[in-house]
């Protein structure tokens, strides 16, 4: 009989849907995996792509999980002031085997007081702002620091999911999941990160500046609340 592996993933308005659906597609390949999508209610939640996703449970009803996963997107920054969501993340993290995020979901973990002194990654365009939470930003597709596993921007979530699958069920299972889903990336362009030769450096600078303008205020406010609370002590 296969042991159950409970995975609670947040879903919220303006989530980057691939941050959520990409990893979930891979993680459901783990034997015994049970994934819940958690929000305030089970009403449809609009994503950044124009379609909605149905949560499967609520913050009030969700069971404790082996894995708590926070996806990213502009909507993640609205969660930095959502006390119910942050309390849920903290409560789940206390007993979870793995505390995880994809892309800018890392900022929700930071606002919940879970990143201080820990190595972590996120999307390159918001990467430097992680330091406001006392985190140690590291540029990588996947970063592991103890039971904290974080993925970089968007498609990095698939690498993150395979890393987590191997951790939970072993490398052979992870390889079979990769094979079944034909994950064999061979992009037509060499522009996937700012360091790649075909990356548009003007766009890189513009997006970093835009994200800082939109996001640094909420990040600093959340970091300030952490500094004045018992979370940071």
PDB file of C-alpha atoms in Angstrom:
ATOM      1  CA  UNK A   1       0.000   0.000   0.000  1.00  0.00           C
ATOM      2  CA  UNK A   2       1.398   3.406  -0.972  1.00  0.00           C
ATOM      3  CA  UNK A   3       1.665   6.033   1.750  1.00  0.00           C
ATOM      4  CA  UNK A   4      -0.273   9.197   1.074  1.00  0.00           C
ATOM      5  CA  UNK A   5       1.735  12.341   0.294  1.00  0.00           C
ATOM      6  CA  UNK A   6      -0.387  15.427   0.915  1.00  0.00           C
ATOM      7  CA  UNK A   7       0.528  18.557  -1.059  1.00  0.00           C
ATOM      8  CA  UNK A   8      -1.234  21.855  -0.360  1.00  0.00           C
ATOM      9  CA  UNK A   9      -0.683  24.491  -3.048  1.00  0.00           C
ATOM     10  CA  UNK A  10      -2.007  28.010  -2.736  1.00  0.00           C
ATOM     11  CA  UNK A  11      -4.111  29.469  -5.519  1.00  0.00           C
ATOM     12  CA  UNK A  12      -5.002  33.169  -5.562  1.00  0.00           C
ATOM     13  CA  UNK A  13      -6.195  35.889  -7.957  1.00  0.00           C
ATOM     14  CA  UNK A  14      -3.605  36.821 -10.598  1.00  0.00           C
ATOM     15  CA  UNK A  15      -1.485  33.749  -9.957  1.00  0.00           C
ATOM     16  CA  UNK A  16       0.901  32.861 -12.787  1.00  0.00           C
ATOM     17  CA  UNK A  17      -0.902  29.707 -13.789  1.00  0.00           C
ATOM     18  CA  UNK A  18       2.174  27.819 -15.011  1.00  0.00           C
ATOM     19  CA  UNK A  19       3.854  28.403 -11.627  1.00  0.00           C
ATOM     20  CA  UNK A  20       1.006  26.340 -10.213  1.00  0.00           C
ATOM     21  CA  UNK A  21      -0.120  23.948 -12.927  1.00  0.00           C
ATOM     22  CA  UNK A  22       3.353  23.017 -14.187  1.00  0.00           C
ATOM     23  CA  UNK A  23       4.635  21.650 -10.861  1.00  0.00           C
ATOM     24  CA  UNK A  24       1.253  20.136  -9.963  1.00  0.00           C
ATOM     25  CA  UNK A  25       1.212  18.162 -13.238  1.00  0.00           C
ATOM     26  CA  UNK A  26       4.557  16.610 -12.301  1.00  0.00           C
ATOM     27  CA  UNK A  27       3.934  16.211  -8.578  1.00  0.00           C
ATOM     28  CA  UNK A  28       0.745  14.228  -9.150  1.00  0.00           C
ATOM     29  CA  UNK A  29       2.980  11.560 -10.680  1.00  0.00           C
ATOM     30  CA  UNK A  30       4.403  10.778  -7.240  1.00  0.00           C
ATOM     31  CA  UNK A  31       2.817   7.546  -5.952  1.00  0.00           C
ATOM     32  CA  UNK A  32       0.289   8.407  -3.257  1.00  0.00           C
ATOM     33  CA  UNK A  33       0.302  12.148  -4.007  1.00  0.00           C
ATOM     34  CA  UNK A  34      -2.879  14.031  -3.117  1.00  0.00           C
ATOM     35  CA  UNK A  35      -2.876  17.675  -4.200  1.00  0.00           C
ATOM     36  CA  UNK A  36      -5.239  20.311  -2.845  1.00  0.00           C
ATOM     37  CA  UNK A  37      -5.505  23.851  -4.215  1.00  0.00           C
ATOM     38  CA  UNK A  38      -6.220  26.132  -1.276  1.00  0.00           C
ATOM     39  CA  UNK A  39      -7.855  29.569  -1.077  1.00  0.00           C
ATOM     40  CA  UNK A  40     -10.295  31.543   1.070  1.00  0.00           C
ATOM     41  CA  UNK A  41     -13.236  29.932  -0.736  1.00  0.00           C
ATOM     42  CA  UNK A  42     -13.831  27.344  -3.447  1.00  0.00           C
ATOM     43  CA  UNK A  43     -15.129  29.939  -5.904  1.00  0.00           C
ATOM     44  CA  UNK A  44     -13.271  30.194  -9.251  1.00  0.00           C
ATOM     45  CA  UNK A  45      -9.983  32.099  -8.973  1.00  0.00           C
ATOM     46  CA  UNK A  46      -8.811  34.135 -12.002  1.00  0.00           C
ATOM     47  CA  UNK A  47      -5.259  33.505 -13.194  1.00  0.00           C
ATOM     48  CA  UNK A  48      -2.931  35.826 -15.104  1.00  0.00           C
ATOM     49  CA  UNK A  49      -3.926  34.081 -18.355  1.00  0.00           C
ATOM     50  CA  UNK A  50      -7.586  35.048 -18.326  1.00  0.00           C
ATOM     51  CA  UNK A  51      -9.047  31.704 -17.283  1.00  0.00           C
ATOM     52  CA  UNK A  52      -9.928  30.613 -13.757  1.00  0.00           C
ATOM     53  CA  UNK A  53      -8.974  27.674 -11.578  1.00  0.00           C
ATOM     54  CA  UNK A  54     -11.207  26.027  -8.987  1.00  0.00           C
ATOM     55  CA  UNK A  55      -9.734  25.627  -5.496  1.00  0.00           C
ATOM     56  CA  UNK A  56     -10.397  22.221  -3.979  1.00  0.00           C
ATOM     57  CA  UNK A  57     -10.475  23.346  -0.340  1.00  0.00           C
ATOM     58  CA  UNK A  58     -10.257  26.409   1.882  1.00  0.00           C
ATOM     59  CA  UNK A  59      -7.815  27.732   4.452  1.00  0.00           C
ATOM     60  CA  UNK A  60     -10.305  26.747   7.142  1.00  0.00           C
ATOM     61  CA  UNK A  61     -10.800  23.175   5.902  1.00  0.00           C
ATOM     62  CA  UNK A  62      -7.393  22.196   4.506  1.00  0.00           C
ATOM     63  CA  UNK A  63      -5.680  19.268   6.153  1.00  0.00           C
ATOM     64  CA  UNK A  64      -2.037  19.409   7.335  1.00  0.00           C
ATOM     65  CA  UNK A  65       0.302  18.694   4.436  1.00  0.00           C
ATOM     66  CA  UNK A  66       3.631  17.037   3.831  1.00  0.00           C
ATOM     67  CA  UNK A  67       4.385  19.774   1.286  1.00  0.00           C
ATOM     68  CA  UNK A  68       3.238  23.387   1.280  1.00  0.00           C
ATOM     69  CA  UNK A  69       3.791  25.041  -2.110  1.00  0.00           C
ATOM     70  CA  UNK A  70       3.366  28.712  -2.982  1.00  0.00           C
ATOM     71  CA  UNK A  71       3.294  29.691  -6.673  1.00  0.00           C
ATOM     72  CA  UNK A  72       4.036  33.213  -7.857  1.00  0.00           C
ATOM     73  CA  UNK A  73       2.685  35.987 -10.005  1.00  0.00           C
ATOM     74  CA  UNK A  74       1.721  39.592  -9.358  1.00  0.00           C
ATOM     75  CA  UNK A  75      -1.076  38.286  -7.145  1.00  0.00           C
ATOM     76  CA  UNK A  76       1.482  36.899  -4.705  1.00  0.00           C
ATOM     77  CA  UNK A  77       2.345  40.439  -3.677  1.00  0.00           C
ATOM     78  CA  UNK A  78      -1.269  41.060  -2.680  1.00  0.00           C
ATOM     79  CA  UNK A  79      -0.922  38.133  -0.266  1.00  0.00           C
ATOM     80  CA  UNK A  80       1.786  39.994   1.645  1.00  0.00           C
ATOM     81  CA  UNK A  81      -1.028  41.865   3.417  1.00  0.00           C
ATOM     82  CA  UNK A  82      -3.405  38.894   3.685  1.00  0.00           C
ATOM     83  CA  UNK A  83      -3.191  37.886   7.352  1.00  0.00           C
ATOM     84  CA  UNK A  84      -5.357  34.781   6.913  1.00  0.00           C
ATOM     85  CA  UNK A  85      -3.232  33.455   4.044  1.00  0.00           C
ATOM     86  CA  UNK A  86       0.030  34.155   5.878  1.00  0.00           C
ATOM     87  CA  UNK A  87      -1.221  32.518   9.078  1.00  0.00           C
ATOM     88  CA  UNK A  88      -2.208  29.475   7.020  1.00  0.00           C
ATOM     89  CA  UNK A  89       1.269  29.262   5.461  1.00  0.00           C
ATOM     90  CA  UNK A  90       2.944  29.538   8.872  1.00  0.00           C
ATOM     91  CA  UNK A  91       0.691  26.888  10.397  1.00  0.00           C
ATOM     92  CA  UNK A  92       1.235  24.477   7.506  1.00  0.00           C
ATOM     93  CA  UNK A  93       4.987  25.069   7.556  1.00  0.00           C
ATOM     94  CA  UNK A  94       5.328  24.080  11.210  1.00  0.00           C
ATOM     95  CA  UNK A  95       4.762  20.387  10.505  1.00  0.00           C
ATOM     96  CA  UNK A  96       5.391  20.124   6.760  1.00  0.00           C
ATOM     97  CA  UNK A  97       8.231  17.941   5.578  1.00  0.00           C
ATOM     98  CA  UNK A  98       8.957  20.457   2.819  1.00  0.00           C
ATOM     99  CA  UNK A  99       8.297  24.193   2.575  1.00  0.00           C
ATOM    100  CA  UNK A 100       8.401  25.222  -1.064  1.00  0.00           C
ATOM    101  CA  UNK A 101       7.741  27.962  -3.581  1.00  0.00           C
ATOM    102  CA  UNK A 102       7.945  28.662  -7.277  1.00  0.00           C
ATOM    103  CA  UNK A 103       8.921  32.008  -8.764  1.00  0.00           C
ATOM    104  CA  UNK A 104       7.717  34.980  -6.691  1.00  0.00           C
ATOM    105  CA  UNK A 105       5.817  32.700  -4.345  1.00  0.00           C
ATOM    106  CA  UNK A 106       9.044  32.965  -2.331  1.00  0.00           C
ATOM    107  CA  UNK A 107       7.944  36.434  -1.224  1.00  0.00           C
ATOM    108  CA  UNK A 108       4.903  34.934   0.495  1.00  0.00           C
ATOM    109  CA  UNK A 109       7.228  32.654   2.437  1.00  0.00           C
ATOM    110  CA  UNK A 110       9.286  35.725   3.297  1.00  0.00           C
ATOM    111  CA  UNK A 111       6.223  37.630   4.517  1.00  0.00           C
ATOM    112  CA  UNK A 112       5.347  34.593   6.646  1.00  0.00           C
ATOM    113  CA  UNK A 113       8.765  34.868   8.319  1.00  0.00           C
ATOM    114  CA  UNK A 114      10.174  31.654   6.861  1.00  0.00           C
ATOM    115  CA  UNK A 115      13.223  32.860   4.895  1.00  0.00           C
ATOM    116  CA  UNK A 116      15.507  34.585   7.384  1.00  0.00           C
ATOM    117  CA  UNK A 117      19.075  33.327   7.005  1.00  0.00           C
ATOM    118  CA  UNK A 118      18.117  30.767   4.354  1.00  0.00           C
ATOM    119  CA  UNK A 119      19.253  30.342   0.760  1.00  0.00           C
ATOM    120  CA  UNK A 120      16.433  30.913  -1.699  1.00  0.00           C
ATOM    121  CA  UNK A 121      15.694  31.723  -5.328  1.00  0.00           C
ATOM    122  CA  UNK A 122      12.920  33.372  -7.321  1.00  0.00           C
ATOM    123  CA  UNK A 123      12.372  34.956 -10.740  1.00  0.00           C
ATOM    124  CA  UNK A 124      15.442  36.907 -11.831  1.00  0.00           C
ATOM    125  CA  UNK A 125      13.501  40.158 -12.244  1.00  0.00           C
ATOM    126  CA  UNK A 126      12.610  40.276  -8.523  1.00  0.00           C
ATOM    127  CA  UNK A 127      15.564  38.320  -7.157  1.00  0.00           C
ATOM    128  CA  UNK A 128      17.424  41.072  -5.297  1.00  0.00           C
ATOM    129  CA  UNK A 129      14.371  42.013  -3.228  1.00  0.00           C
ATOM    130  CA  UNK A 130      14.494  38.692  -1.348  1.00  0.00           C
ATOM    131  CA  UNK A 131      17.224  40.164   0.854  1.00  0.00           C
ATOM    132  CA  UNK A 132      14.628  42.433   2.498  1.00  0.00           C
ATOM    133  CA  UNK A 133      13.356  39.324   4.293  1.00  0.00           C
ATOM    134  CA  UNK A 134      16.812  38.390   5.567  1.00  0.00           C
ATOM    135  CA  UNK A 135      17.097  35.670   2.931  1.00  0.00           C
ATOM    136  CA  UNK A 136      20.262  34.779   1.027  1.00  0.00           C
ATOM    137  CA  UNK A 137      19.319  35.113  -2.668  1.00  0.00           C
ATOM    138  CA  UNK A 138      20.938  32.498  -4.908  1.00  0.00           C
ATOM    139  CA  UNK A 139      20.669  32.455  -8.703  1.00  0.00           C
ATOM    140  CA  UNK A 140      19.692  28.929  -9.703  1.00  0.00           C
ATOM    141  CA  UNK A 141      16.818  26.991 -11.224  1.00  0.00           C
ATOM    142  CA  UNK A 142      16.275  25.193  -7.906  1.00  0.00           C
ATOM    143  CA  UNK A 143      17.750  25.961  -4.484  1.00  0.00           C
ATOM    144  CA  UNK A 144      17.521  23.689  -1.455  1.00  0.00           C
ATOM    145  CA  UNK A 145      18.282  24.788   2.104  1.00  0.00           C
ATOM    146  CA  UNK A 146      17.259  22.052   4.510  1.00  0.00           C
ATOM    147  CA  UNK A 147      13.535  21.436   4.101  1.00  0.00           C
ATOM    148  CA  UNK A 148      13.127  24.684   2.124  1.00  0.00           C
ATOM    149  CA  UNK A 149      13.086  24.066  -1.647  1.00  0.00           C
ATOM    150  CA  UNK A 150      12.503  26.994  -3.992  1.00  0.00           C
ATOM    151  CA  UNK A 151      12.232  27.215  -7.764  1.00  0.00           C
ATOM    152  CA  UNK A 152      13.218  30.148  -9.957  1.00  0.00           C
ATOM    153  CA  UNK A 153      10.986  31.800 -12.501  1.00  0.00           C
ATOM    154  CA  UNK A 154       7.906  30.098 -13.963  1.00  0.00           C
ATOM    155  CA  UNK A 155       9.244  27.140 -16.008  1.00  0.00           C
ATOM    156  CA  UNK A 156      11.835  26.479 -13.295  1.00  0.00           C
ATOM    157  CA  UNK A 157       8.874  25.096 -11.393  1.00  0.00           C
ATOM    158  CA  UNK A 158       9.091  21.930 -13.480  1.00  0.00           C
ATOM    159  CA  UNK A 159      12.729  21.386 -12.466  1.00  0.00           C
ATOM    160  CA  UNK A 160      11.655  22.140  -8.901  1.00  0.00           C
ATOM    161  CA  UNK A 161       8.894  19.521  -9.104  1.00  0.00           C
ATOM    162  CA  UNK A 162      11.252  16.848 -10.394  1.00  0.00           C
ATOM    163  CA  UNK A 163      13.745  17.695  -7.638  1.00  0.00           C
ATOM    164  CA  UNK A 164      11.010  17.354  -5.039  1.00  0.00           C
ATOM    165  CA  UNK A 165       9.685  14.148  -6.616  1.00  0.00           C
ATOM    166  CA  UNK A 166      13.162  12.607  -6.412  1.00  0.00           C
ATOM    167  CA  UNK A 167      13.461  13.696  -2.788  1.00  0.00           C
ATOM    168  CA  UNK A 168      10.128  12.149  -1.846  1.00  0.00           C
ATOM    169  CA  UNK A 169       9.976   9.039  -4.038  1.00  0.00           C
ATOM    170  CA  UNK A 170      13.511   8.574  -5.356  1.00  0.00           C
ATOM    171  CA  UNK A 171      15.328   9.434  -8.604  1.00  0.00           C
ATOM    172  CA  UNK A 172      13.899   6.488 -10.552  1.00  0.00           C
ATOM    173  CA  UNK A 173      10.332   7.664  -9.960  1.00  0.00           C
ATOM    174  CA  UNK A 174      11.294  11.218 -10.902  1.00  0.00           C
ATOM    175  CA  UNK A 175      12.905   9.992 -14.125  1.00  0.00           C
ATOM    176  CA  UNK A 176       9.756   8.060 -15.026  1.00  0.00           C
ATOM    177  CA  UNK A 177       7.621  11.158 -14.438  1.00  0.00           C
ATOM    178  CA  UNK A 178       9.952  13.188 -16.656  1.00  0.00           C
ATOM    179  CA  UNK A 179       9.801  10.549 -19.368  1.00  0.00           C
ATOM    180  CA  UNK A 180       6.023  10.122 -19.218  1.00  0.00           C
ATOM    181  CA  UNK A 181       5.541  13.880 -19.620  1.00  0.00           C
ATOM    182  CA  UNK A 182       8.273  14.112 -22.293  1.00  0.00           C
ATOM    183  CA  UNK A 183      10.099  16.894 -20.502  1.00  0.00           C
ATOM    184  CA  UNK A 184      13.057  17.312 -22.852  1.00  0.00           C
ATOM    185  CA  UNK A 185      13.442  21.084 -23.321  1.00  0.00           C
ATOM    186  CA  UNK A 186      15.187  22.178 -26.502  1.00  0.00           C
ATOM    187  CA  UNK A 187      14.153  25.833 -26.905  1.00  0.00           C
ATOM    188  CA  UNK A 188      14.519  27.491 -30.306  1.00  0.00           C
ATOM    189  CA  UNK A 189      16.261  30.511 -28.735  1.00  0.00           C
ATOM    190  CA  UNK A 190      19.103  30.929 -26.251  1.00  0.00           C
ATOM    191  CA  UNK A 191      17.458  33.719 -24.264  1.00  0.00           C
ATOM    192  CA  UNK A 192      16.042  31.986 -21.185  1.00  0.00           C
ATOM    193  CA  UNK A 193      17.894  33.981 -18.521  1.00  0.00           C
ATOM    194  CA  UNK A 194      19.654  37.376 -18.468  1.00  0.00           C
ATOM    195  CA  UNK A 195      22.986  35.574 -18.703  1.00  0.00           C
ATOM    196  CA  UNK A 196      22.188  33.854 -22.006  1.00  0.00           C
ATOM    197  CA  UNK A 197      23.734  35.288 -25.198  1.00  0.00           C
ATOM    198  CA  UNK A 198      20.438  36.093 -26.938  1.00  0.00           C
ATOM    199  CA  UNK A 199      18.838  37.789 -23.924  1.00  0.00           C
ATOM    200  CA  UNK A 200      17.644  41.364 -24.590  1.00  0.00           C
ATOM    201  CA  UNK A 201      19.531  43.374 -21.977  1.00  0.00           C
ATOM    202  CA  UNK A 202      17.354  46.462 -22.413  1.00  0.00           C
ATOM    203  CA  UNK A 203      14.322  44.316 -21.605  1.00  0.00           C
ATOM    204  CA  UNK A 204      16.156  42.825 -18.612  1.00  0.00           C
ATOM    205  CA  UNK A 205      16.866  46.274 -17.163  1.00  0.00           C
ATOM    206  CA  UNK A 206      13.344  47.486 -17.904  1.00  0.00           C
ATOM    207  CA  UNK A 207      11.635  44.508 -16.242  1.00  0.00           C
ATOM    208  CA  UNK A 208      13.823  44.670 -13.144  1.00  0.00           C
ATOM    209  CA  UNK A 209      13.034  48.377 -12.780  1.00  0.00           C
ATOM    210  CA  UNK A 210       9.319  47.834 -13.373  1.00  0.00           C
ATOM    211  CA  UNK A 211       9.098  45.018 -10.852  1.00  0.00           C
ATOM    212  CA  UNK A 212      10.969  47.023  -8.242  1.00  0.00           C
ATOM    213  CA  UNK A 213       8.595  49.946  -8.732  1.00  0.00           C
ATOM    214  CA  UNK A 214       5.481  47.761  -8.425  1.00  0.00           C
ATOM    215  CA  UNK A 215       6.652  45.339  -5.780  1.00  0.00           C
ATOM    216  CA  UNK A 216       9.303  46.760  -3.480  1.00  0.00           C
ATOM    217  CA  UNK A 217       6.814  48.829  -1.479  1.00  0.00           C
ATOM    218  CA  UNK A 218       4.711  45.816  -0.414  1.00  0.00           C
ATOM    219  CA  UNK A 219       7.873  43.777   0.204  1.00  0.00           C
ATOM    220  CA  UNK A 220       9.382  46.438   2.475  1.00  0.00           C
ATOM    221  CA  UNK A 221       6.090  46.816   4.341  1.00  0.00           C
ATOM    222  CA  UNK A 222       5.878  43.053   4.928  1.00  0.00           C
ATOM    223  CA  UNK A 223       9.519  42.900   6.011  1.00  0.00           C
ATOM    224  CA  UNK A 224       8.857  45.724   8.449  1.00  0.00           C
ATOM    225  CA  UNK A 225       5.922  43.858   9.977  1.00  0.00           C
ATOM    226  CA  UNK A 226       8.131  40.791  10.415  1.00  0.00           C
ATOM    227  CA  UNK A 227      10.808  42.843  12.161  1.00  0.00           C
ATOM    228  CA  UNK A 228       8.279  44.099  14.672  1.00  0.00           C
ATOM    229  CA  UNK A 229       6.697  40.713  15.398  1.00  0.00           C
ATOM    230  CA  UNK A 230       7.580  37.534  17.247  1.00  0.00           C
ATOM    231  CA  UNK A 231       8.112  35.797  13.884  1.00  0.00           C
ATOM    232  CA  UNK A 232      11.589  37.286  13.464  1.00  0.00           C
ATOM    233  CA  UNK A 233      12.700  36.555  17.023  1.00  0.00           C
TER     234      UNK A 233
END
